[in-house]
PDB file of C-alpha atoms and ligand atoms in Angstrom:
ATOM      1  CA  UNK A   1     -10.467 -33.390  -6.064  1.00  0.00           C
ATOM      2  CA  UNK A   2      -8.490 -30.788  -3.966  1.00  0.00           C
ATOM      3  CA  UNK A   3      -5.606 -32.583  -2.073  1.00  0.00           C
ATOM      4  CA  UNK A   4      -5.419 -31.969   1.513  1.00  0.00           C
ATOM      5  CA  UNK A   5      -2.007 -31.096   1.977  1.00  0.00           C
ATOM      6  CA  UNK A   6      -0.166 -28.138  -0.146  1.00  0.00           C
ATOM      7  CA  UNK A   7       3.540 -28.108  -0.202  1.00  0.00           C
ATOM      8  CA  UNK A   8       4.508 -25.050  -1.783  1.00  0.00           C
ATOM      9  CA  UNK A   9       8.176 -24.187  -2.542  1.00  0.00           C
ATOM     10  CA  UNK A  10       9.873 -21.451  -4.317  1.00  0.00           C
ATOM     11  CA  UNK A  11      12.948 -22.547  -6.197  1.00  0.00           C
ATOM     12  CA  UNK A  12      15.784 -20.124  -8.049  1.00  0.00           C
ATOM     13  CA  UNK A  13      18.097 -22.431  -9.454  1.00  0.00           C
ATOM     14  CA  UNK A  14      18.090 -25.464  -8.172  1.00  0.00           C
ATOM     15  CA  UNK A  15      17.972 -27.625 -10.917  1.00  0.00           C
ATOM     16  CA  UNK A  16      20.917 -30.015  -9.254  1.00  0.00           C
ATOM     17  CA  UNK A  17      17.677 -31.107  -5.840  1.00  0.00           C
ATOM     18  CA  UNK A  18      14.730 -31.266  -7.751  1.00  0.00           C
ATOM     19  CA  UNK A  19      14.084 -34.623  -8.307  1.00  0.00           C
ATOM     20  CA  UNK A  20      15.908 -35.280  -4.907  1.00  0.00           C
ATOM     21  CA  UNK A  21      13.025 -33.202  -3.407  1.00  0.00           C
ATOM     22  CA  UNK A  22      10.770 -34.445  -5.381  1.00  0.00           C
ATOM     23  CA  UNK A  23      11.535 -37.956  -4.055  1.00  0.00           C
ATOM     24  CA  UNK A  24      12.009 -37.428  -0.439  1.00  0.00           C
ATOM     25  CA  UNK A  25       8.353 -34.968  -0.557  1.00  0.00           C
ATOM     26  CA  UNK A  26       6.720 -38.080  -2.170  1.00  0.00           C
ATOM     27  CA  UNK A  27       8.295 -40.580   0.362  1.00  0.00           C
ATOM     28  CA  UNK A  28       7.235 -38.893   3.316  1.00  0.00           C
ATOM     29  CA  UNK A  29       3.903 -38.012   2.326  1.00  0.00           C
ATOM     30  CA  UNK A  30       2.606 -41.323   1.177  1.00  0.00           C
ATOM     31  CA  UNK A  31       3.872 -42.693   4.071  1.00  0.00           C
ATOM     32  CA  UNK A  32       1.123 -40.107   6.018  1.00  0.00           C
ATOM     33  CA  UNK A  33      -1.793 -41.581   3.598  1.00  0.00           C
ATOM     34  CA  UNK A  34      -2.694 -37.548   2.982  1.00  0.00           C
ATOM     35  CA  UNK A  35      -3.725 -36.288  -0.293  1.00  0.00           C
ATOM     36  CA  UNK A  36      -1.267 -33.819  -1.568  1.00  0.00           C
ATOM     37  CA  UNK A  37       0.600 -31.797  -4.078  1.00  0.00           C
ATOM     38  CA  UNK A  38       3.330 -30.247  -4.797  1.00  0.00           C
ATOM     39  CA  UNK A  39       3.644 -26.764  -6.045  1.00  0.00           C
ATOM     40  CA  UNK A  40       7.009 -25.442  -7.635  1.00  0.00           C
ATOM     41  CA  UNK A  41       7.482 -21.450  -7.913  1.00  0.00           C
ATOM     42  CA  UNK A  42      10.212 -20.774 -10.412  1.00  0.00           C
ATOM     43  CA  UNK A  43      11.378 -17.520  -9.975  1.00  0.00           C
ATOM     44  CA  UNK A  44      13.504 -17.283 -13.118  1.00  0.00           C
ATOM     45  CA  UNK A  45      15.786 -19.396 -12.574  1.00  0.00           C
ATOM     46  CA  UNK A  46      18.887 -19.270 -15.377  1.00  0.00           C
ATOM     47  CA  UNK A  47      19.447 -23.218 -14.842  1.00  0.00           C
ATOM     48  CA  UNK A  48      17.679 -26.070 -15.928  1.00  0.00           C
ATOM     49  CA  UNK A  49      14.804 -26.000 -12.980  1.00  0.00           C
ATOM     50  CA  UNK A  50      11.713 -24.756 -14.711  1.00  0.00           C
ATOM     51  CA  UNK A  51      12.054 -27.573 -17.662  1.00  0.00           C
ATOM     52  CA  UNK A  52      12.911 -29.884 -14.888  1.00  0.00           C
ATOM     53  CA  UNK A  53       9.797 -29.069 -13.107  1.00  0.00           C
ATOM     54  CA  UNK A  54       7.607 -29.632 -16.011  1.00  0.00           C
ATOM     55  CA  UNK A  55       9.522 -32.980 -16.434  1.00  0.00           C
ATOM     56  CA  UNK A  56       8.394 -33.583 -12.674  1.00  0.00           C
ATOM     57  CA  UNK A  57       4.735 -32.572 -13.335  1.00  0.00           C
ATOM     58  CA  UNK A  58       4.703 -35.109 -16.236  1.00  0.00           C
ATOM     59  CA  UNK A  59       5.669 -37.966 -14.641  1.00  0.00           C
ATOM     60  CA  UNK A  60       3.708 -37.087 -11.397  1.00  0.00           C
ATOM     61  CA  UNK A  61       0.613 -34.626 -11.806  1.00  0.00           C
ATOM     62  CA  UNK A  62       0.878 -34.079  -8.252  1.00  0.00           C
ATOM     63  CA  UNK A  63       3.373 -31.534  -9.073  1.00  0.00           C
ATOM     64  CA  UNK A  64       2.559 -28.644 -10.647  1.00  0.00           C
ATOM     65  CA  UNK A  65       4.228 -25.535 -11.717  1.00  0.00           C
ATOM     66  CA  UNK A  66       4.766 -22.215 -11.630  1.00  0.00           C
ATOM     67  CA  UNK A  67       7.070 -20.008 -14.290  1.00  0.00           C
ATOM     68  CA  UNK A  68       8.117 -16.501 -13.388  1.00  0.00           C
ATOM     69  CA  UNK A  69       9.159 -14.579 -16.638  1.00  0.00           C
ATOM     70  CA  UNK A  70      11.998 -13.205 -14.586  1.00  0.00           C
ATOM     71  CA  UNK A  71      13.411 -13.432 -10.823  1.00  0.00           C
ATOM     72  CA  UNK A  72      11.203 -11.128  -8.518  1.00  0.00           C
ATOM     73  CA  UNK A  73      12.438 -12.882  -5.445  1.00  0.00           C
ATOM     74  CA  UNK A  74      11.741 -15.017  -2.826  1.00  0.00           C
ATOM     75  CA  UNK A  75       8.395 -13.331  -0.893  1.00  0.00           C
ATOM     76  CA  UNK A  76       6.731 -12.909  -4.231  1.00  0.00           C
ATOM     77  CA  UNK A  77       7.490 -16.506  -5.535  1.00  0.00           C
ATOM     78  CA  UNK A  78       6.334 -17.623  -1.871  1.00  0.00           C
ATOM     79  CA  UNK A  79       2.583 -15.638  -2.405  1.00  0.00           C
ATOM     80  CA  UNK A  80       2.056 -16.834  -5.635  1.00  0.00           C
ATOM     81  CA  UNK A  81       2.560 -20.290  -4.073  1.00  0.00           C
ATOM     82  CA  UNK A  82      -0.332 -19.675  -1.963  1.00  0.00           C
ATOM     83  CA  UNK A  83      -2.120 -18.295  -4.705  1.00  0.00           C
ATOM     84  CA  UNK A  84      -2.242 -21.803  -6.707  1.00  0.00           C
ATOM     85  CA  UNK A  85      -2.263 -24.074  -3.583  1.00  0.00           C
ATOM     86  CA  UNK A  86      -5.771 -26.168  -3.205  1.00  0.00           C
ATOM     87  CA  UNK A  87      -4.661 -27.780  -0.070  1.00  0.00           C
ATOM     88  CA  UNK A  88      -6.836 -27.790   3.961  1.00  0.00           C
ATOM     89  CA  UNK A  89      -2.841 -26.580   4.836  1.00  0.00           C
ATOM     90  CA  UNK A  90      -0.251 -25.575   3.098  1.00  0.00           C
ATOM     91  CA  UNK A  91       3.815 -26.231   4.397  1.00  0.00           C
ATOM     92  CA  UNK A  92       5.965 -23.596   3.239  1.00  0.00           C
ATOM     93  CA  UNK A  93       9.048 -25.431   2.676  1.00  0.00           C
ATOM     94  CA  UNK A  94      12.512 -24.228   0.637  1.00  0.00           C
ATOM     95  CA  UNK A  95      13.416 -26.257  -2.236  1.00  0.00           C
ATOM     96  CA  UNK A  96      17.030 -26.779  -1.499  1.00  0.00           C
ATOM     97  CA  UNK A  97      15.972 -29.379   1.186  1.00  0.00           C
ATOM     98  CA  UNK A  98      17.396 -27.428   4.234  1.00  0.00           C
ATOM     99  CA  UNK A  99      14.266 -28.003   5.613  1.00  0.00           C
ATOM    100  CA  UNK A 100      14.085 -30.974   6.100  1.00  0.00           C
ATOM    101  CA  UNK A 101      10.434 -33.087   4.627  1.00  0.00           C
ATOM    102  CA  UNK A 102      11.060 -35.387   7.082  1.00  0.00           C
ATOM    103  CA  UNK A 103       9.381 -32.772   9.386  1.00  0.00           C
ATOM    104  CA  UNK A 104       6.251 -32.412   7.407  1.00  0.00           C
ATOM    105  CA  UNK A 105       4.477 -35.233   9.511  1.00  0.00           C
ATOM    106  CA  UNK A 106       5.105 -33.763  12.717  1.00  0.00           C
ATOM    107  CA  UNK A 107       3.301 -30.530  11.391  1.00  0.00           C
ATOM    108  CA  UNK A 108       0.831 -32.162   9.946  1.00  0.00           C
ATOM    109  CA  UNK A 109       0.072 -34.676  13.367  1.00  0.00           C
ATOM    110  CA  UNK A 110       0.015 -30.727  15.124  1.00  0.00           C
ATOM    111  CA  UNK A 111      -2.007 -29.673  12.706  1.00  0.00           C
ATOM    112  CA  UNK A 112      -4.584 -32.513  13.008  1.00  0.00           C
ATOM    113  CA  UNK A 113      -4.442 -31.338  17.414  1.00  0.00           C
ATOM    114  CA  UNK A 114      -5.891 -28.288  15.953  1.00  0.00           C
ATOM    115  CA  UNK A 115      -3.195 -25.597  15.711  1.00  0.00           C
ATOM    116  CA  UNK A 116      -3.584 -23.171  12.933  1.00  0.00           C
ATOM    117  CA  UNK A 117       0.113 -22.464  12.061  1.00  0.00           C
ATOM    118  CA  UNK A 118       3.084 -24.694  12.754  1.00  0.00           C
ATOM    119  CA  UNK A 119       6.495 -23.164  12.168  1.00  0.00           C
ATOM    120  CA  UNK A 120       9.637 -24.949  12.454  1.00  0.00           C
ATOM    121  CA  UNK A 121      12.149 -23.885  14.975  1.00  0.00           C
ATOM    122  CA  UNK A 122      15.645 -24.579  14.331  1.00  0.00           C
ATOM    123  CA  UNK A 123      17.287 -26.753  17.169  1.00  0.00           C
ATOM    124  CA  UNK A 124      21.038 -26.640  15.022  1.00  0.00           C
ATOM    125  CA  UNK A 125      22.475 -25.201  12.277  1.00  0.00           C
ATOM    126  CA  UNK A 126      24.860 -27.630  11.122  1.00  0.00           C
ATOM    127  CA  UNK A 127      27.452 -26.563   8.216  1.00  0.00           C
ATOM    128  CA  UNK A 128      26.785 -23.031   8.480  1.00  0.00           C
ATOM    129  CA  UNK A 129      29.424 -20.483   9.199  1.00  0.00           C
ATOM    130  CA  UNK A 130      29.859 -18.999  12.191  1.00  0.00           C
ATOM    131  CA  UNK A 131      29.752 -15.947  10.738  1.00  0.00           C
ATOM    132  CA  UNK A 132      26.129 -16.907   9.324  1.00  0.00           C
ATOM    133  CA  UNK A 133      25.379 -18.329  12.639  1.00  0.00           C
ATOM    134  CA  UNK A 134      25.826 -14.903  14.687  1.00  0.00           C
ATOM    135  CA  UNK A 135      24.331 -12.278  11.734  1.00  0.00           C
ATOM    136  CA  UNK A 136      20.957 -15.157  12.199  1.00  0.00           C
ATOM    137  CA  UNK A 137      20.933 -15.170  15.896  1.00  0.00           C
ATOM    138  CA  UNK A 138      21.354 -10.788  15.502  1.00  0.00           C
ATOM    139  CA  UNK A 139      18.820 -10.722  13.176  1.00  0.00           C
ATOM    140  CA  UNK A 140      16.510 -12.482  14.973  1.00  0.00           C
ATOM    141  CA  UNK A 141      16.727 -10.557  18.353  1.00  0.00           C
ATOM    142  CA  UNK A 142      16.961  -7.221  16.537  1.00  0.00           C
ATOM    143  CA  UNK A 143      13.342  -7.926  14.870  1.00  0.00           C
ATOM    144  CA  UNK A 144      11.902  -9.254  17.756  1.00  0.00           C
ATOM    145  CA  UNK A 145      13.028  -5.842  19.418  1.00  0.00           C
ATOM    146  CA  UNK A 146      11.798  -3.492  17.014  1.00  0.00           C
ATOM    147  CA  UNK A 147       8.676  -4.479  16.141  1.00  0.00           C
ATOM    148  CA  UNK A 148       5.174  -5.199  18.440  1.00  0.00           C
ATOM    149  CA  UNK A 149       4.605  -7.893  16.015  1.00  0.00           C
ATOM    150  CA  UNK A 150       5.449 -11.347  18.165  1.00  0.00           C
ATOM    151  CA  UNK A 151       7.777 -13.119  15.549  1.00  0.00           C
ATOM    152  CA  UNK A 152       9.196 -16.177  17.046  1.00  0.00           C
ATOM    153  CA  UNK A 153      13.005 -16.382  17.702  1.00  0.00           C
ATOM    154  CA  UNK A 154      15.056 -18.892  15.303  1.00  0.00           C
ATOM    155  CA  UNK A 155      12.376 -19.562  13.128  1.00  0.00           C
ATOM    156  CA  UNK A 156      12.601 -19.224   9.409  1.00  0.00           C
ATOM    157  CA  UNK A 157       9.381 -19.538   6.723  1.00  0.00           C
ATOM    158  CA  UNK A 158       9.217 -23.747   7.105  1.00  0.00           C
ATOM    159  CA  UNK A 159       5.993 -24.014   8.657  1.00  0.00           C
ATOM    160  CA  UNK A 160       2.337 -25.316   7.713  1.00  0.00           C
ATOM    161  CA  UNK A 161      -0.539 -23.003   7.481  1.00  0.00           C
ATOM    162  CA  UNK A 162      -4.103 -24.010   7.825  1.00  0.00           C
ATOM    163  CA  UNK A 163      -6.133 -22.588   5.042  1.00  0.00           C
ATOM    164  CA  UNK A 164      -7.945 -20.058   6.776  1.00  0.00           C
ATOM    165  CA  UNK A 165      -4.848 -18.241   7.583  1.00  0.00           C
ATOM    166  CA  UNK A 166      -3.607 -18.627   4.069  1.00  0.00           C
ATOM    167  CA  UNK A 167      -7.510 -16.758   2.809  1.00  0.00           C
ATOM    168  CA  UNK A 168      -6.397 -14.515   5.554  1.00  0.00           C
ATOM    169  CA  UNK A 169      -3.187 -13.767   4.660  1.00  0.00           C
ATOM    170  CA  UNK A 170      -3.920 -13.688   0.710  1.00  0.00           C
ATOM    171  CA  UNK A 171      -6.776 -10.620   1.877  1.00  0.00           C
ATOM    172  CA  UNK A 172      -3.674  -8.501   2.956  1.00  0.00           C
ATOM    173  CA  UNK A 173      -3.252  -5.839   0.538  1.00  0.00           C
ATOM    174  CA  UNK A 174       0.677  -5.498   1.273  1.00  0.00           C
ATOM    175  CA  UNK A 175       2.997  -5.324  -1.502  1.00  0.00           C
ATOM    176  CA  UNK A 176       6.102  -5.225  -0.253  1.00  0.00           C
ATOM    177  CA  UNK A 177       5.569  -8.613   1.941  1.00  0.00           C
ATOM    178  CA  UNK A 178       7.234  -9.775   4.872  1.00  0.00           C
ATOM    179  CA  UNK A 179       5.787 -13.269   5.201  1.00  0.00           C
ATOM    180  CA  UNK A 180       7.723 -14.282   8.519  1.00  0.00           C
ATOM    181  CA  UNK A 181       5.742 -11.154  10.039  1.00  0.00           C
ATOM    182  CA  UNK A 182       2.427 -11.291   8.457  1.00  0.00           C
ATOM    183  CA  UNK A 183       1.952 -15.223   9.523  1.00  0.00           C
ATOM    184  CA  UNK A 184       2.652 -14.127  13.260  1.00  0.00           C
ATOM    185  CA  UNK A 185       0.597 -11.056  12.759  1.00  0.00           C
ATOM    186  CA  UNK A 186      -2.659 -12.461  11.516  1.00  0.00           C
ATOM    187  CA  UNK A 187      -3.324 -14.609  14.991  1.00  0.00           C
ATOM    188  CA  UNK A 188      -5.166 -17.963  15.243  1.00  0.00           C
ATOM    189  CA  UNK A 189      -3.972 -20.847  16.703  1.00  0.00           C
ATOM    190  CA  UNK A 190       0.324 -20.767  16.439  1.00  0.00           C
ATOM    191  CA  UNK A 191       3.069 -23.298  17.888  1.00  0.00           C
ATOM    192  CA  UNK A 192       6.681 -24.276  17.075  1.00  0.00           C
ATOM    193  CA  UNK A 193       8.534 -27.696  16.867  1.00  0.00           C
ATOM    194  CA  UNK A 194      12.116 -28.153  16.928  1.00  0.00           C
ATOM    195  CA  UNK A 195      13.954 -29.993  14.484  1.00  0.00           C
ATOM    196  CA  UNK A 196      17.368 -30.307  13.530  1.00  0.00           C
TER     197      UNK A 196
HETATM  198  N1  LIG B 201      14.598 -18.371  -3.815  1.00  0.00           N
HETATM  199  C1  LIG B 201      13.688 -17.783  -4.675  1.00  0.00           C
HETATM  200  N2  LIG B 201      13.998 -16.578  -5.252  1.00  0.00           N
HETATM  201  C2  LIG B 201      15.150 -15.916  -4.974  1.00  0.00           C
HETATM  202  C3  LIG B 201      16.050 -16.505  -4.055  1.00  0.00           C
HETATM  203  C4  LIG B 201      15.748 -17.716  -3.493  1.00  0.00           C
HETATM  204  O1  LIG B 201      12.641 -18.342  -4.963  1.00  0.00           O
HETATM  205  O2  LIG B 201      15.369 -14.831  -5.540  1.00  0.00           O
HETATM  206  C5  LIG B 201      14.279 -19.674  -3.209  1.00  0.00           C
HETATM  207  C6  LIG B 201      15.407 -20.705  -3.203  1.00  0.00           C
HETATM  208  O3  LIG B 201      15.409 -21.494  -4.368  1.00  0.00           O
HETATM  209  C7  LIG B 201      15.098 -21.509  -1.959  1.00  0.00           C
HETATM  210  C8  LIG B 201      14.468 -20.488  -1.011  1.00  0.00           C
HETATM  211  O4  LIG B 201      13.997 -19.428  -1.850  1.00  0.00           O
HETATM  212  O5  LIG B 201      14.141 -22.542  -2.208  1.00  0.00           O
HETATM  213  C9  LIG B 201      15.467 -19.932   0.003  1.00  0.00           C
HETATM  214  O6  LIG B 201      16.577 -19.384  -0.666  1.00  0.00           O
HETATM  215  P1  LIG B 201      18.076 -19.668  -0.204  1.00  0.00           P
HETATM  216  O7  LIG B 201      18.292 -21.123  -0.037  1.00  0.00           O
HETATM  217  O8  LIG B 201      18.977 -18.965  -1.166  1.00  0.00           O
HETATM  218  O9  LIG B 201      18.114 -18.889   1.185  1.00  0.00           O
HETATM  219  P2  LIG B 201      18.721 -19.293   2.614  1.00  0.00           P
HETATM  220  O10 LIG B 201      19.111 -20.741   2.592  1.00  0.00           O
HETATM  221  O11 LIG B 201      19.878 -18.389   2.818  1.00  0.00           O
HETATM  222  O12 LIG B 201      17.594 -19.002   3.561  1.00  0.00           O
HETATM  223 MG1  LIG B 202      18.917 -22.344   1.379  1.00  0.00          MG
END
């Protein structure tokens, strides 16, 4: 039986919040009564995270892994994500817990409304430098300036996808991927939440 809901997070060592996200995905998505899973990308990691996510997967065969034979980044570790996921949606979440699984339901509840994509906007940034704080807020406003493509402002790759943009998306031949621009471009159905 395919699970409805696919989270799908890359991870480069981060063997020290893997069973922390392992805990808080689990909490959060029982508590929605949605079928899931959770799919771990390791992208070479040098630490302990790949055996740590085949500890995961067998104590919970919702989770299920992914091994890169070396790091090839964070965009290619996201599409083979996508790749393996069996879920109606898919949330696109980091591993190191920045975002936040707390937010999952409120994508999902959006999702059930009947929007397509659901990104996550960020309301704060607490605990990041101010010099990381200005370089985001540039970066944003310089991409949204130079290309046609309508990529919302303060919004990084948290979000849930509905499967048919995911097929979309996986149809797109590019190689060197942008996934923050190629989830705006393909269209359907798209909305933000804020969360902190
Ligand atoms: N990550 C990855 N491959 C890399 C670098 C990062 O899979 O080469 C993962 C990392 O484990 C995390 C997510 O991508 O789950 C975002 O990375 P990071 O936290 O370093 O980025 P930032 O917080 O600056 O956005
Ligand atoms: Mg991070």
């Amino acid at each position: 039986m395919k699970p409805a809901i696919s989270i799908v997070a890359p991870v480069y060592n981060e063997e020290e919040v893997l069973h922390e996200l392992h805990r808080r995905v689990a909490a959060v998505m029982d508590e929605t009564g949605e079928t899931w899973e959770l799919v771990l990308v390791d992208d070479g990691s040098r630490d302990r995270s790949a055996e740590i996510i085949a500890e995961l997967h067998e104590a919970d065969p919702r989770v299920t892994g992914i091994s890169f034979s070396r790091n090839f980044g964070f965009q290619v570790a996201v599409t083979a994500g996508l790749d393996h996921a069996q879920g109606q949606a898919v949330v696109l979440t980091d591993a190191d817990l920045q975002d936040p699984p707390e937010v999952f339901p409120r994508m999902i509840e959006k999702w059930h409304e009947g929007f397509d994509v659901v990104y996550g906007i960020r309301a704060s940034r607490e605990g990041e430098t101010w010099f990381k704080l200005m370089t985001a807020k540039l970066f944003y406003r310089i991409i949204y300036r130079i290309t046609s493509v309508n990529i919302p402002l303060d919004t990084g790759d948290f979000r849930l996808i509905d499967r048919r943009v995911v097929d979309a998306i996986r149809r797109m031949p590019e190689r060197n991927r942008f996934l923050r621009g190629m989830v705006p471009w393909v269209g359907y159905r798209q909305t933000g939440i804020e969360y902190e």
